[in-house]
Amino acid sequence: MTKVITYGTFDLFHEGHYKLLERAKALGDYLIVGVTTEHFDEARGKFNVIDPIMKRIENVKNTGFADMIIVEDHEGQKIEDIQKYGVDIFTLGSDWVGAFDYLNALCKVVYLERTPNISSTMLRGSSFKITKVGLVGTGRIAERFLAEARYASGLAVISAYNPDMESVKNFKKNCAEYEIEVETEDYARFLKSVDAVYIASTHETHYEYAKIALNAGKHVLCEKPLAFTRTESEELYKLAAYKGVILMEAIKAAYCPGFQQLLNVVQSGKIGEIKDVEACFSRIARIESRERTDARYGGAFLEYGGNALMPIIKILGKDYESVTFDSIDNELGTDDYTKIQIRYKDAMATAKVGMAVKSEGQLIVAGTKGYVIAQSPWWLTEKFDVRYEDENLIEHYEPKFIGDGLRYEISEFMAKIHGIGEKNYKLTAGESIAITGIVEEFTRKRGII
Ligand code: CTP
């Protein structure tokens, strides 16, 4: 009996998949089909898979060609499978020519001609209207957004808005290749040209810009801090729900696969009950940067607080009992370095943020049985360990992380706009509002608002 094996995502099952499976089966007597998990696809840079794995398996099954269906969830599995199932022929479509020649050492490798003019990527593109996205603000983060948006499907960044001519001039120079229209006068006119906005303007303008955009029926991805008060934040989420549009706060680590995996490990009970979370985020900002020169809205907390608070709220919850701040200020009166202590009924947390103080950017989650440590920079979550009293017992995780993180957040925003997937569990409205609550305590205490 000749055993054949093939692998694929088989998303939005199409004729190309059908023909590939038909010919794969014809190569032998018994066909094994490996269907990839979402997690594995994400790790190899495919972020936009639409059909859940059960549906993709069902579609492969319905062709009647597969004698056995397995799940592919990790790098290196192909070698294991070939040996485990005694495979004679490994086959894939011709888009993979050469990529799997190394498997010739174990079995015969056959690349089958790909069916022309059809792919899941094409279907994903045509099943949704392309979302026209506008950038509000033209600073460094807007430039990074443009570069990363190319890796998410379903959107086109077409315009930008900023009344600050100096910033627009730089943006036009740095981003000429993207051919973005820039509006400098009329925000309402700019909004008319788009379906969604990414708000990356100065902190104090986020709430107003978001509110106007939501009122105009536009989806909003808004940089942190979303607002300065809990009431404003609540109002924005209510408005988004009322208008039937998406509102997401852009705390990018929340959307990274590695961070989600860390949360799963923390919640699995492995390290017992969680008693303490420590998160640090520091980046020495350039001396002439806005965060170091804006006497009112500059400073480490407003810039980075959301990043460091996010894992605390995700892990310990929204219902903290008290929060205290301690800062080292600069000559402008803004904070160079701030420590935030949060007390929960049965746990505590510390967030540290610095823009003129550099510290180790790690995340530690301490429990009654052990702890999780995500090494610096934890917000990319490329690696983390679970450690115990017995120092020989270390479990090491190395989730895949591609790009600079924004693509995960952008993909999530698009998936939500297109109605794919369940609720926004990665960072819920309630969690985002709780983070704004802490921002409010800080801004009130310091007389910023
Ligand atoms: N395939 C094919 N002809 C096509 C599309 C896919 O023969 N027109 C083959 C691929 O070469 C692979 C298998 O079908 O062996 C599963 O491919 P998959 O990556 O799931 O499908 P694509 O449509 O290529 O997906 P995407 O656009 O997301 O890369």
GROMACS .gro file of N, CA, C and O and ligand atoms in nm, residues 6-11 14 16-17 19-20 23 44 46 91-96 112-122 124, ligand 1:
model
  157
    6THR      N    1  -0.025   1.499   0.262
    6THR     CA    2  -0.021   1.639   0.218
    6THR      C    3  -0.072   1.728   0.331
    6THR      O    4  -0.140   1.680   0.422
    7TYR      N    5  -0.038   1.857   0.323
    7TYR     CA    6  -0.076   1.951   0.429
    7TYR      C    7  -0.134   2.079   0.370
    7TYR      O    8  -0.101   2.116   0.257
    8GLY      N    9  -0.213   2.147   0.447
    8GLY     CA   10  -0.262   2.278   0.401
    8GLY      C   11  -0.352   2.341   0.504
    8GLY      O   12  -0.391   2.279   0.604
    9THR      N   13  -0.385   2.467   0.479
    9THR     CA   14  -0.478   2.538   0.566
    9THR      C   15  -0.621   2.509   0.521
    9THR      O   16  -0.712   2.497   0.600
   10PHE      N   17  -0.639   2.502   0.391
   10PHE     CA   18  -0.769   2.475   0.329
   10PHE      C   19  -0.877   2.572   0.377
   10PHE      O   20  -0.988   2.532   0.411
   11ASP      N   21  -0.839   2.698   0.379
   11ASP     CA   22  -0.934   2.802   0.421
   11ASP      C   23  -1.023   2.839   0.303
   11ASP      O   24  -0.976   2.843   0.188
   14HIS      N   25  -1.170   2.571  -0.183
   14HIS     CA   26  -1.194   2.606  -0.325
   14HIS      C   27  -1.148   2.495  -0.418
   14HIS      O   28  -1.091   2.394  -0.374
   16GLY      N   29  -0.904   2.472  -0.623
   16GLY     CA   30  -0.761   2.440  -0.618
   16GLY      C   31  -0.732   2.334  -0.512
   16GLY      O   32  -0.656   2.240  -0.534
   17HIS      N   33  -0.797   2.347  -0.397
   17HIS     CA   34  -0.780   2.249  -0.290
   17HIS      C   35  -0.835   2.113  -0.334
   17HIS      O   36  -0.771   2.010  -0.315
   19LYS      N   37  -0.881   1.988  -0.633
   19LYS     CA   38  -0.799   1.921  -0.736
   19LYS      C   39  -0.668   1.869  -0.679
   19LYS      O   40  -0.620   1.764  -0.718
   20LEU      N   41  -0.612   1.945  -0.587
   20LEU     CA   42  -0.487   1.902  -0.524
   20LEU      C   43  -0.510   1.771  -0.448
   20LEU      O   44  -0.433   1.675  -0.463
   23ARG      N   45  -0.561   1.472  -0.687
   23ARG     CA   46  -0.438   1.422  -0.748
   23ARG      C   47  -0.344   1.360  -0.643
   23ARG      O   48  -0.272   1.266  -0.672
   44ARG      N   49   0.335   3.114   1.136
   44ARG     CA   50   0.410   3.118   1.010
   44ARG      C   51   0.366   3.236   0.923
   44ARG      O   52   0.389   3.240   0.803
   46LYS      N   53   0.049   3.362   0.860
   46LYS     CA   54  -0.083   3.367   0.797
   46LYS      C   55  -0.182   3.411   0.905
   46LYS      O   56  -0.218   3.332   0.993
   91THR      N   57   0.347   1.519  -0.067
   91THR     CA   58   0.313   1.605  -0.180
   91THR      C   59   0.251   1.737  -0.137
   91THR      O   60   0.182   1.745  -0.036
   92LEU      N   61   0.279   1.840  -0.218
   92LEU     CA   62   0.221   1.973  -0.197
   92LEU      C   63   0.210   2.039  -0.335
   92LEU      O   64   0.266   1.989  -0.433
   93GLY      N   65   0.141   2.153  -0.339
   93GLY     CA   66   0.128   2.224  -0.466
   93GLY      C   67   0.259   2.288  -0.511
   93GLY      O   68   0.354   2.300  -0.432
   94SER      N   69   0.261   2.327  -0.637
   94SER     CA   70   0.387   2.373  -0.697
   94SER      C   71   0.435   2.509  -0.644
   94SER      O   72   0.546   2.551  -0.672
   95ASP      N   73   0.349   2.576  -0.563
   95ASP     CA   74   0.398   2.700  -0.500
   95ASP      C   75   0.507   2.668  -0.397
   95ASP      O   76   0.576   2.758  -0.349
   96TRP      N   77   0.523   2.541  -0.364
   96TRP     CA   78   0.620   2.502  -0.262
   96TRP      C   79   0.744   2.436  -0.321
   96TRP      O   80   0.826   2.383  -0.246
  112LEU      N   81   0.284   1.900  -0.700
  112LEU     CA   82   0.178   1.892  -0.801
  112LEU      C   83   0.148   2.031  -0.856
  112LEU      O   84   0.147   2.129  -0.781
  113GLU      N   85   0.120   2.037  -0.984
  113GLU     CA   86   0.091   2.165  -1.049
  113GLU      C   87  -0.026   2.233  -0.977
  113GLU      O   88  -0.129   2.171  -0.952
  114ARG      N   89  -0.009   2.359  -0.946
  114ARG     CA   90  -0.114   2.434  -0.876
  114ARG      C   91  -0.224   2.473  -0.974
  114ARG      O   92  -0.197   2.500  -1.090
  115THR      N   93  -0.348   2.473  -0.929
  115THR     CA   94  -0.458   2.518  -1.015
  115THR      C   95  -0.447   2.669  -1.033
  115THR      O   96  -0.438   2.741  -0.933
  116PRO      N   97  -0.446   2.717  -1.156
  116PRO     CA   98  -0.426   2.861  -1.176
  116PRO      C   99  -0.545   2.947  -1.130
  116PRO      O  100  -0.659   2.898  -1.123
  117ASN      N  101  -0.516   3.069  -1.100
  117ASN     CA  102  -0.617   3.174  -1.073
  117ASN      C  103  -0.713   3.150  -0.959
  117ASN      O  104  -0.827   3.196  -0.962
  118ILE      N  105  -0.671   3.075  -0.859
  118ILE     CA  106  -0.757   3.063  -0.742
  118ILE      C  107  -0.670   3.042  -0.618
  118ILE      O  108  -0.572   2.969  -0.624
  119SER      N  109  -0.703   3.108  -0.511
  119SER     CA  110  -0.635   3.085  -0.383
  119SER      C  111  -0.723   3.139  -0.271
  119SER      O  112  -0.813   3.219  -0.295
  120SER      N  113  -0.695   3.094  -0.150
  120SER     CA  114  -0.771   3.144  -0.034
  120SER      C  115  -0.749   3.294  -0.022
  120SER      O  116  -0.841   3.369   0.012
  121THR      N  117  -0.627   3.337  -0.048
  121THR     CA  118  -0.596   3.480  -0.037
  121THR      C  119  -0.685   3.561  -0.130
  121THR      O  120  -0.740   3.664  -0.091
  122MET      N  121  -0.700   3.511  -0.254
  122MET     CA  122  -0.786   3.581  -0.351
  122MET      C  123  -0.930   3.587  -0.300
  122MET      O  124  -0.996   3.690  -0.306
  124ARG      N  125  -1.035   3.565   0.007
  124ARG     CA  126  -1.047   3.654   0.123
  124ARG      C  127  -1.061   3.797   0.076
  124ARG      O  128  -1.139   3.874   0.129
  450CTP     N1  129  -0.329   2.465  -0.400
  450CTP     C1  130  -0.337   2.433  -0.534
  450CTP     N2  131  -0.390   2.525  -0.621
  450CTP     C2  132  -0.439   2.642  -0.578
  450CTP     C3  133  -0.433   2.677  -0.440
  450CTP     C4  134  -0.377   2.585  -0.354
  450CTP     O1  135  -0.292   2.327  -0.576
  450CTP     N3  136  -0.488   2.728  -0.665
  450CTP     C5  137  -0.266   2.372  -0.306
  450CTP     C6  138  -0.145   2.429  -0.234
  450CTP     O2  139  -0.031   2.427  -0.315
  450CTP     C7  140  -0.136   2.335  -0.115
  450CTP     C8  141  -0.283   2.301  -0.085
  450CTP     O3  142  -0.356   2.339  -0.203
  450CTP     O4  143  -0.069   2.217  -0.151
  450CTP     C9  144  -0.334   2.376   0.035
  450CTP     O5  145  -0.301   2.512   0.016
  450CTP     P1  146  -0.342   2.636   0.107
  450CTP     O6  147  -0.221   2.707   0.146
  450CTP     O7  148  -0.437   2.592   0.212
  450CTP     O8  149  -0.429   2.719  -0.004
  450CTP     P2  150  -0.403   2.858  -0.074
  450CTP     O9  151  -0.525   2.888  -0.155
  450CTP    O10  152  -0.271   2.858  -0.145
  450CTP    O11  153  -0.399   2.953   0.053
  450CTP     P3  154  -0.337   3.097   0.075
  450CTP    O12  155  -0.385   3.183  -0.037
  450CTP    O13  156  -0.389   3.139   0.211
  450CTP    O14  157  -0.187   3.078   0.075
   0.00000   0.00000   0.00000
